[in-house]
XYZ file of C-alpha atoms in Angstrom:
657
model
C 214.399 184.285 128.279
C 211.803 185.731 125.651
C 209.694 187.573 128.250
C 212.780 189.638 129.133
C 212.734 190.403 125.617
C 210.156 192.657 124.536
C 208.460 192.610 120.799
C 209.972 195.582 119.173
C 208.641 195.015 115.497
C 205.562 193.261 114.702
C 204.921 192.575 110.997
C 201.242 193.644 109.901
C 199.010 191.118 108.149
C 199.065 193.328 105.146
C 202.987 192.847 104.970
C 202.767 189.465 105.858
C 200.373 188.160 103.064
C 202.447 190.070 100.763
C 205.845 188.145 101.591
C 207.192 185.533 99.365
C 207.133 183.249 102.436
C 203.491 183.505 102.830
C 203.148 182.753 98.907
C 205.452 179.836 99.521
C 203.239 178.613 102.080
C 199.819 178.764 99.750
C 202.142 177.079 97.016
C 202.632 174.172 99.390
C 199.349 173.522 100.047
C 197.784 174.242 96.393
C 200.559 171.439 95.377
C 199.416 169.145 98.036
C 202.916 168.719 99.344
C 202.006 170.114 103.183
C 199.742 171.919 105.037
C 200.955 174.434 107.458
C 199.376 177.016 109.821
C 202.650 179.188 110.846
C 206.124 179.329 110.601
C 206.732 177.103 113.760
C 204.839 174.402 111.774
C 206.774 175.270 108.488
C 209.982 174.695 110.245
C 208.951 171.650 111.884
C 207.689 170.095 108.574
C 210.867 171.453 106.913
C 212.971 169.364 109.264
C 210.546 166.023 109.288
C 210.362 165.817 105.656
C 213.783 167.249 104.541
C 214.127 165.725 101.186
C 210.253 166.633 100.361
C 211.438 170.345 101.753
C 214.331 170.534 99.530
C 212.661 169.395 96.459
C 209.926 172.083 97.134
C 212.664 174.895 97.249
C 213.911 173.439 94.016
C 210.784 173.554 92.257
C 209.329 176.889 94.007
C 212.564 178.874 93.446
C 212.528 177.815 89.695
C 215.830 176.037 89.611
C 217.237 175.518 86.051
C 218.593 172.147 85.460
C 219.507 169.752 82.540
C 218.783 167.136 84.912
C 217.674 166.809 88.482
C 218.526 163.048 89.299
C 216.316 160.269 90.738
C 218.024 161.233 94.675
C 217.475 163.976 96.640
C 219.735 162.953 99.352
C 221.284 159.860 99.623
C 221.821 159.464 103.693
C 221.309 161.850 106.795
C 224.895 160.782 108.129
C 227.345 163.036 108.445
C 230.128 163.983 106.911
C 229.215 162.340 103.768
C 226.056 163.059 102.522
C 225.181 163.783 98.841
C 222.720 165.831 97.552
C 220.761 165.569 94.412
C 222.936 162.723 92.903
C 222.779 162.975 88.792
C 221.422 166.607 89.000
C 223.252 168.555 86.051
C 222.814 172.465 86.292
C 224.807 175.853 85.577
C 225.085 178.115 88.743
C 225.677 181.230 86.544
C 222.518 180.362 84.198
C 220.713 180.327 87.316
C 221.800 183.651 88.300
C 221.443 185.004 85.002
C 217.707 183.945 84.268
C 216.378 187.682 84.547
C 218.495 188.247 81.435
C 217.416 184.878 79.511
C 213.987 184.449 80.331
C 212.988 187.788 81.794
C 213.694 191.269 80.927
C 217.126 191.898 79.595
C 216.640 195.843 79.600
C 216.061 195.616 83.698
C 219.000 197.191 85.899
C 221.035 194.277 87.233
C 223.643 195.997 89.002
C 224.444 199.735 90.220
C 228.157 199.994 91.017
C 229.029 203.358 93.277
C 232.623 203.697 94.354
C 235.007 206.243 95.797
C 237.323 205.912 92.969
C 235.417 205.875 89.563
C 232.074 207.142 87.936
C 228.775 205.325 88.704
C 228.477 201.917 86.403
C 224.723 200.758 85.450
C 224.576 197.516 83.786
C 221.338 195.976 82.567
C 220.910 192.159 82.593
C 221.384 192.225 79.081
C 224.730 193.800 79.280
C 225.836 191.569 82.365
C 225.116 188.502 80.283
C 226.847 190.168 77.637
C 230.161 190.993 79.630
C 229.984 187.291 81.272
C 229.925 185.695 77.255
C 232.925 187.812 76.522
C 234.909 186.887 79.775
C 234.087 183.478 79.251
C 235.684 183.594 76.023
C 238.774 185.316 77.045
C 239.231 182.738 79.791
C 238.966 179.803 77.612
C 241.257 181.442 75.157
C 243.679 181.489 77.722
C 243.662 177.940 78.632
C 240.713 177.994 81.405
C 238.427 175.050 81.923
C 236.449 173.232 83.935
C 238.092 172.640 87.738
C 240.558 175.178 86.626
C 240.903 177.798 89.502
C 240.591 181.620 89.078
C 241.777 183.976 91.745
C 240.728 187.524 92.141
C 242.018 190.559 94.207
C 239.148 192.492 93.540
C 237.056 195.470 94.832
C 233.393 195.286 95.143
C 232.416 196.530 91.546
C 230.859 194.644 88.914
C 233.657 192.944 87.163
C 234.392 190.232 90.122
C 230.761 189.359 89.286
C 231.105 189.069 85.928
C 234.269 187.265 87.081
C 232.513 184.901 88.906
C 229.871 184.155 86.045
C 232.093 183.394 83.624
C 233.763 180.826 85.754
C 230.433 179.306 86.562
C 229.591 179.244 83.291
C 232.395 177.044 82.246
C 232.887 175.183 85.719
C 235.979 176.868 86.599
C 236.529 177.714 90.270
C 236.033 181.367 91.333
C 238.224 182.664 94.819
C 238.446 186.525 95.742
C 240.164 188.357 98.456
C 240.092 192.065 99.091
C 242.967 194.239 97.697
C 243.624 195.640 101.071
C 245.679 192.261 101.858
C 249.402 192.275 101.650
C 251.331 189.956 99.248
C 251.844 187.621 102.153
C 248.080 187.017 103.038
C 247.256 186.579 99.419
C 249.696 183.897 98.996
C 248.787 181.940 102.027
C 245.242 181.825 100.411
C 246.197 181.250 96.698
C 249.237 179.422 96.805
C 247.217 176.693 98.134
C 244.678 176.457 95.227
C 247.176 177.252 92.378
C 245.155 179.578 90.375
C 245.709 179.612 86.151
C 244.822 183.200 86.101
C 244.516 186.374 88.319
C 242.332 189.203 88.078
C 243.447 191.996 90.059
C 242.422 195.691 90.600
C 244.971 198.398 89.329
C 244.372 199.872 92.762
C 242.071 201.126 95.009
C 240.811 204.115 96.904
C 239.415 204.379 100.798
C 238.698 207.315 102.602
C 239.840 209.675 99.827
C 243.449 208.063 99.744
C 244.437 206.159 96.718
C 246.481 202.564 97.139
C 248.422 201.566 93.925
C 248.172 197.815 93.476
C 249.906 197.122 90.454
C 253.592 196.298 92.439
C 251.533 193.231 93.518
C 251.532 191.425 90.073
C 255.044 190.537 90.205
C 255.041 189.284 93.443
C 252.231 187.190 93.393
C 253.362 185.939 89.827
C 256.696 184.955 91.365
C 255.450 182.908 94.296
C 252.483 181.432 92.650
C 253.965 179.886 89.674
C 250.402 178.619 88.248
C 249.363 181.872 87.328
C 249.998 182.242 83.827
C 247.783 185.196 82.900
C 247.032 188.459 84.739
C 244.031 190.590 83.773
C 243.482 194.031 85.446
C 240.434 195.785 86.026
C 240.439 199.707 85.975
C 239.318 200.622 89.274
C 241.669 203.723 89.830
C 242.168 204.239 86.146
C 245.956 203.654 86.119
C 247.821 201.925 83.211
C 248.449 198.243 83.475
C 252.005 197.250 83.708
C 253.603 196.330 80.409
C 253.986 192.715 80.797
C 253.318 189.891 78.064
C 251.127 188.194 80.766
C 248.940 191.184 81.363
C 245.766 192.104 79.706
C 243.634 195.039 80.424
C 239.920 194.068 81.507
C 238.436 196.534 78.310
C 240.901 194.657 76.070
C 239.916 191.320 77.199
C 236.096 192.081 76.474
C 236.357 193.853 73.107
C 238.444 190.917 72.027
C 235.765 188.773 72.448
C 232.319 191.130 71.885
C 229.547 189.125 70.898
C 230.753 185.795 72.591
C 227.378 184.119 74.353
C 228.023 182.232 77.798
C 228.130 178.386 77.273
C 226.216 177.737 80.682
C 227.742 174.218 80.532
C 225.654 172.107 83.049
C 227.938 170.500 85.747
C 226.899 167.693 89.056
C 225.149 169.338 91.918
C 228.423 169.346 93.851
C 230.739 170.730 91.146
C 232.732 173.547 93.030
C 232.053 177.110 92.028
C 233.938 178.754 94.600
C 236.393 178.223 97.363
C 236.063 180.802 100.333
C 238.674 180.810 102.996
C 238.725 180.857 107.030
C 240.261 183.716 108.415
C 243.442 182.323 109.285
C 244.526 184.517 112.231
C 245.874 181.480 114.349
C 247.264 179.427 111.077
C 247.059 178.972 107.422
C 243.658 180.015 106.179
C 241.459 176.671 105.375
C 240.167 176.558 101.726
C 236.857 175.538 101.882
C 234.992 174.340 98.943
C 231.621 175.228 97.648
C 229.207 173.423 95.295
C 227.329 175.182 92.723
C 223.955 173.221 93.622
C 224.105 173.785 97.292
C 225.030 177.626 97.151
C 222.609 177.720 94.736
C 219.288 176.102 96.895
C 220.650 177.590 99.964
C 220.859 181.200 98.779
C 217.410 180.868 96.967
C 215.901 179.936 100.175
C 217.286 182.671 101.756
C 217.172 185.400 99.533
C 213.651 184.385 98.162
C 211.780 183.433 101.191
C 213.636 184.960 104.225
C 214.627 187.786 102.655
C 211.823 188.718 100.970
C 213.809 189.534 97.766
C 211.821 189.674 94.329
C 212.305 191.422 90.825
C 210.930 194.640 92.033
C 213.605 195.178 95.020
C 216.826 196.930 95.336
C 219.047 195.098 97.175
C 222.705 196.703 98.927
C 225.164 194.869 100.776
C 228.200 196.607 102.289
C 230.741 194.353 102.261
C 234.238 193.251 100.370
C 235.052 190.486 98.102
C 237.140 188.566 100.899
C 233.840 187.780 102.818
C 231.286 185.131 102.126
C 228.616 188.103 102.110
C 229.749 189.143 98.622
C 229.176 185.748 97.691
C 225.681 185.923 99.408
C 225.083 189.508 97.614
C 226.105 188.493 94.309
C 223.161 185.501 94.499
C 220.664 188.063 94.636
C 220.979 188.160 91.105
C 218.835 184.621 91.092
C 215.770 186.892 92.115
C 215.731 189.312 89.313
C 216.310 192.302 91.747
C 218.480 195.188 91.377
C 221.862 195.211 93.101
C 223.621 197.756 94.716
C 227.256 197.863 95.366
C 229.475 200.453 97.048
C 233.392 200.440 96.910
C 235.045 202.734 99.504
C 235.242 203.417 103.155
C 231.403 203.069 104.502
C 232.026 205.842 107.374
C 233.622 208.800 104.628
C 233.169 211.712 104.821
C 230.570 210.266 107.733
C 228.651 207.873 108.740
C 225.756 209.083 106.829
C 227.536 207.937 103.755
C 225.684 204.739 102.986
C 222.316 205.726 104.281
C 222.333 208.464 101.196
C 223.107 205.551 98.786
C 220.036 204.051 100.355
C 217.935 207.137 99.742
C 219.130 207.794 96.335
C 218.723 204.040 95.103
C 215.805 203.505 96.629
C 217.224 200.499 98.578
C 214.438 197.909 99.674
C 216.916 195.633 101.041
C 220.020 197.204 103.259
C 222.686 195.021 104.461
C 225.589 195.497 106.693
C 227.716 194.921 109.681
C 226.437 194.527 113.375
C 229.638 196.560 113.969
C 228.735 199.333 111.450
C 225.614 199.568 112.800
C 227.064 200.299 116.259
C 229.388 202.812 114.727
C 226.079 204.675 113.710
C 224.680 204.516 116.951
C 227.997 205.706 118.488
C 228.165 208.656 116.111
C 224.649 209.406 117.107
C 223.335 209.976 113.634
C 219.490 209.801 112.718
C 219.023 208.405 109.265
C 215.339 208.250 109.336
C 215.312 211.659 109.943
C 217.405 213.105 107.622
C 217.113 210.437 104.622
C 214.046 209.349 102.643
C 214.351 205.642 103.465
C 210.369 205.166 102.536
C 211.655 202.032 100.247
C 213.480 200.366 103.091
C 211.880 197.300 104.066
C 214.196 195.059 105.501
C 217.692 195.866 107.310
C 220.312 192.993 107.211
C 222.951 192.596 109.746
C 225.607 189.697 110.173
C 229.442 189.586 111.165
C 228.713 189.527 115.093
C 226.004 189.716 117.860
C 223.840 192.491 117.240
C 223.536 194.477 120.413
C 220.004 194.787 122.197
C 221.389 198.806 122.066
C 221.262 198.707 118.522
C 217.692 197.187 118.076
C 216.927 200.165 119.877
C 218.492 202.264 117.840
C 217.478 201.182 114.705
C 213.910 201.345 115.509
C 214.080 204.597 117.063
C 216.439 206.046 114.347
C 216.027 204.359 111.543
C 212.603 203.017 110.969
C 209.814 201.857 112.925
C 208.302 199.589 110.565
C 211.462 197.816 109.236
C 212.346 193.991 109.736
C 215.730 194.184 111.433
C 217.136 190.728 110.041
C 220.142 189.773 112.057
C 221.670 186.392 111.020
C 224.281 184.278 111.862
C 226.081 181.564 109.849
C 229.332 181.646 108.196
C 231.913 180.984 105.726
C 231.649 177.434 106.051
C 228.119 177.245 104.798
C 228.042 180.476 102.732
C 224.973 181.030 104.334
C 222.983 181.395 107.786
C 222.153 178.492 110.527
C 219.553 181.295 112.271
C 218.001 184.474 110.691
C 214.966 186.272 109.760
C 211.461 185.501 108.620
C 208.781 188.079 107.119
C 206.214 186.229 109.150
C 207.674 186.882 112.859
C 208.090 189.272 115.219
C 211.270 190.697 116.032
C 212.530 190.872 119.595
C 215.168 192.777 121.147
C 218.549 191.558 121.314
C 217.288 188.205 119.231
C 217.817 186.995 115.945
C 213.928 185.632 115.182
C 214.405 181.903 114.109
C 216.190 178.820 112.908
C 216.060 178.911 109.211
C 214.011 176.550 106.683
C 215.742 173.226 106.479
C 218.168 173.767 109.494
C 218.185 171.331 112.396
C 220.257 173.626 114.611
C 220.206 173.454 118.461
C 222.102 174.255 121.185
C 224.322 171.424 122.631
C 225.756 171.108 126.595
C 228.846 169.502 127.354
C 227.214 166.161 127.504
C 225.769 166.656 123.938
C 222.173 167.467 124.890
C 219.955 169.836 123.253
C 219.012 172.409 125.611
C 216.613 175.549 125.789
C 216.888 179.184 127.382
C 220.790 177.885 128.036
C 224.114 178.621 126.136
C 225.196 175.667 124.588
C 227.469 174.935 121.515
C 225.652 175.651 118.095
C 225.160 172.680 116.363
C 223.249 171.052 113.346
C 222.053 167.550 113.616
C 220.886 167.314 109.933
C 222.818 167.887 106.876
C 222.602 171.006 104.930
C 223.244 171.447 100.603
C 225.405 174.422 101.375
C 227.732 172.484 103.455
C 231.454 172.256 102.048
C 231.813 169.535 99.398
C 235.495 169.533 101.132
C 238.675 171.254 101.719
C 241.087 171.586 98.983
C 244.074 169.347 99.541
C 242.222 167.181 102.116
C 242.032 164.317 99.886
C 240.941 161.780 102.972
C 238.712 164.538 104.644
C 240.447 164.443 107.669
C 240.871 168.261 108.125
C 237.184 168.602 106.701
C 236.147 165.847 109.776
C 238.096 167.518 112.795
C 237.017 171.116 111.616
C 233.047 169.932 112.207
C 232.417 166.933 113.539
C 235.392 166.282 116.099
C 233.257 167.706 119.137
C 230.277 165.636 118.948
C 229.685 162.530 116.777
C 227.763 162.719 113.623
C 226.630 166.268 114.201
C 228.340 169.503 112.654
C 229.471 172.037 115.313
C 230.156 175.275 114.363
C 232.236 176.704 116.828
C 229.495 179.489 117.994
C 227.965 179.859 121.605
C 224.104 179.943 121.193
C 220.914 180.444 123.345
C 217.758 179.270 121.804
C 214.768 180.229 123.436
C 211.365 178.803 124.411
C 210.124 181.135 122.023
C 212.200 180.102 118.834
C 214.774 182.856 118.748
C 218.485 182.695 118.977
C 221.092 184.685 120.984
C 224.568 184.439 119.644
C 227.192 184.749 122.415
C 230.373 184.838 120.399
C 232.569 182.086 119.151
C 232.946 178.897 121.345
C 236.540 178.377 120.896
C 236.685 182.177 122.317
C 234.517 181.461 125.290
C 236.123 182.745 128.562
C 236.344 179.619 131.014
C 236.704 181.560 134.597
C 236.582 179.141 137.696
C 235.059 176.549 135.663
C 232.401 178.606 134.557
C 231.808 179.451 130.691
C 230.866 182.825 129.391
C 230.263 183.628 126.078
C 232.375 187.135 125.471
C 228.848 188.755 123.780
C 227.444 188.338 127.606
C 229.867 191.388 128.365
C 229.756 193.099 124.857
C 226.235 193.825 125.353
C 226.377 195.279 128.795
C 229.880 197.445 128.196
C 229.335 198.636 124.282
C 226.207 200.525 124.903
C 227.789 202.736 127.402
C 228.332 206.536 126.157
C 231.995 206.270 127.019
C 232.863 202.998 124.837
C 233.275 202.951 121.046
C 234.623 199.443 121.346
C 235.248 196.920 123.471
C 236.997 193.400 123.590
C 237.125 190.630 126.370
C 239.577 187.796 126.534
C 240.816 185.357 129.315
C 244.620 185.293 130.114
C 245.855 182.314 132.666
C 246.651 184.095 135.955
C 247.957 182.181 139.155
C 245.719 178.863 139.333
C 243.025 180.097 137.368
C 242.281 182.819 134.643
C 241.291 186.155 134.565
C 238.979 188.081 132.182
C 240.859 191.250 130.593
C 238.505 193.884 128.939
C 240.183 196.485 126.267
C 238.081 199.310 125.606
C 238.166 202.049 122.618
C 237.036 205.188 124.206
C 234.833 207.745 122.490
C 235.989 211.324 122.079
C 236.374 213.163 125.394
C 236.499 210.389 127.429
C 239.298 208.881 129.664
C 239.784 205.540 131.396
C 239.900 206.526 134.971
C 239.128 204.907 138.235
C 235.567 206.061 138.288
C 234.980 204.757 134.778
C 236.354 201.433 135.651
C 234.251 200.964 138.615
C 230.991 201.934 136.536
C 231.915 199.098 133.983
C 232.023 196.779 136.867
C 229.410 197.581 138.513
C 227.435 197.507 135.212
C 228.502 193.963 135.035
C 227.986 192.710 138.402
C 224.202 194.059 138.375
C 223.397 193.126 134.808
C 225.194 189.924 134.133
C 227.163 188.185 137.350
C 230.183 188.824 139.838
C 231.975 186.310 137.538
C 231.743 188.727 134.549
C 233.698 191.553 136.049
C 237.118 191.996 134.479
C 240.348 191.524 136.484
C 242.130 194.231 134.466
C 240.456 197.160 132.363
C 242.910 198.997 129.857
C 242.251 201.268 127.304
C 243.476 200.883 123.521
C 243.398 203.228 120.356
C 242.177 200.511 118.331
C 241.056 196.722 118.609
C 242.361 193.956 115.971
C 239.898 193.277 113.399
C 240.022 191.025 110.347
C 239.667 192.416 107.174
C 235.830 191.352 107.180
C 235.497 192.971 110.232
C 235.513 190.489 112.840
C 237.244 190.715 115.975
C 240.278 188.525 116.643
C 239.611 187.193 120.078
C 241.464 184.209 120.117
C 244.850 186.052 118.369
C 244.687 188.467 121.370
C 244.130 185.278 123.945
C 247.099 183.623 122.145
C 248.933 186.805 122.608
C 247.978 187.090 126.521
C 249.381 183.527 126.677
C 253.044 184.882 125.151
C 252.155 182.671 122.302
C 253.072 183.827 118.715
C 250.412 185.178 115.997
C 251.367 182.977 113.037
C 249.282 185.113 110.451
C 248.835 188.957 110.946
C 248.244 189.416 107.220
C 244.702 187.942 108.310
C 244.420 190.991 110.389
C 243.489 194.377 109.092
C 245.331 196.484 111.517
C 248.336 194.097 113.111
C 249.447 197.316 114.771
C 246.919 197.149 117.547
C 248.438 193.661 118.628
C 251.624 195.389 119.014
C 249.991 198.045 121.200
C 248.138 195.586 123.254
C 251.485 193.759 123.919
C 253.205 196.591 125.209
C 250.381 196.976 128.024
C 252.516 196.686 131.189
C 249.994 195.170 133.455
C 249.218 192.250 131.003
C 252.949 191.406 131.673
C 253.101 189.772 128.247
C 256.382 187.829 127.444
C 258.404 189.710 124.737
C 260.823 186.736 124.100
């Protein structure tokens, strides 16, 4: 497979030697821990000596802890493996190490927004706000193990809130403010938060959305909420309610308080994330402080090559796991750049302007947004000074080969394009980037260190250069400590360990190349099965979405006669129509570049495709729709009207009963 995927970026020897991963390899040798010659050898050692590897990550990245305990890993058996028994640490203390042990005057956060003035906080100012908010939470009855829910925008306030909660051992959980009341209740009612932190409103694409009316509705439907803290995102007056406190008033009341940084066990919950919930109630995925800290330290410092002198931007919402990952960037001492608003307003150059103005070294976004830039035919490298940019992260969905071409032609020739894949389930990645490796067109660079990832065929055997189920055969520290309200662990086991005994099955369809790269072919539970042949949806997207006529596409299987047929839904770029000639071009392209089995039985144009609020196509929900089944939770979908449009397509013959 690698022979057909040419190298599009090769790091220079100078850049490799300047990387933190190179320094880590030298450190391993100096400490007498391991001698490795290259990334392949380093990865092999990280799996073979799993316990030694994670101990080295603890030491090299400088984890601050009251105690590390005597056991690194009690068993390699899954589920049930437990890491660093006896360890006691505080997540917030580790993320704020620059404020405590470094330069408190160094800029920690630059917050940019459509709706408010730019915010700049030093590490010392961030530490002070965390201390004040922690004191307010404690004064309102919040303690270790209590939940705090946030309906928040990507501004500095939810970062302060997460750190304040983590400092006392409370558990943070957040969602973006574009969720409706029902979607928020579906999530937060399950975890019974004591405090709600919410925006007054938000602005998106120049339009304001008042969210103060949600407060009464949420308090009524989630009776565990005793207090509400309102952040001034749009400068609106908070409701006159005894339960409600304005953000500024809460901090002013406890100015001068310092964080407690109360040590907690390694697996003590730090946050609860939610599955998309497009086919049922969202799962409440509980992540431990120690596991998230170790995994993020490894990914951000070694794989992402982020250090104190870097400027780290990620476009995300607070309902996507990439927000949690971005916030952990504080542990590197880097400067975080936030953006709250529409990334395409007034046009697709907006975020590239941010990168230029703030001197961004590490730029993170979704594959969908990069495809949008390509479709808009912009040239960021020619129109913006991106001289500081070293790494471009992409995740959320498979990055098309055409987008690799666009990045290296139109953004920057000498940038590490770090496509990654993992998920909410591990709040991190299985496969991603490494600064010591080349980038091949259409491929994720490698399995990450300490990750025993493989592709399993139907018989549960590992395969190379063949599509299979993405699995992990050894435990990771950031695997969930469990699901909320799943006392016997049955839902947790069913979610990840029901397919292959003792092996984590992630639900993605992947191919690992002989050279070590990875190609993601979409969710395996959305895999097309046509005539007994399994087809990953990304196999079709890779051929269709780069076409000049196509802005977006979705493929699903629909029962038809004694088998199934492929339904292709396309969103057209302006100026094009879906006529017979274009349909013939699409089918011919698939026949020649994929196979006759990949050709759709039905091709229809729609004005928009349904996406989750974190920017992922909801293929499974559309597949249910095409089978005449109900969609249980449209609140998880950012644009549910798109489902109605699909339902009305006559050629699909969807029952309306």
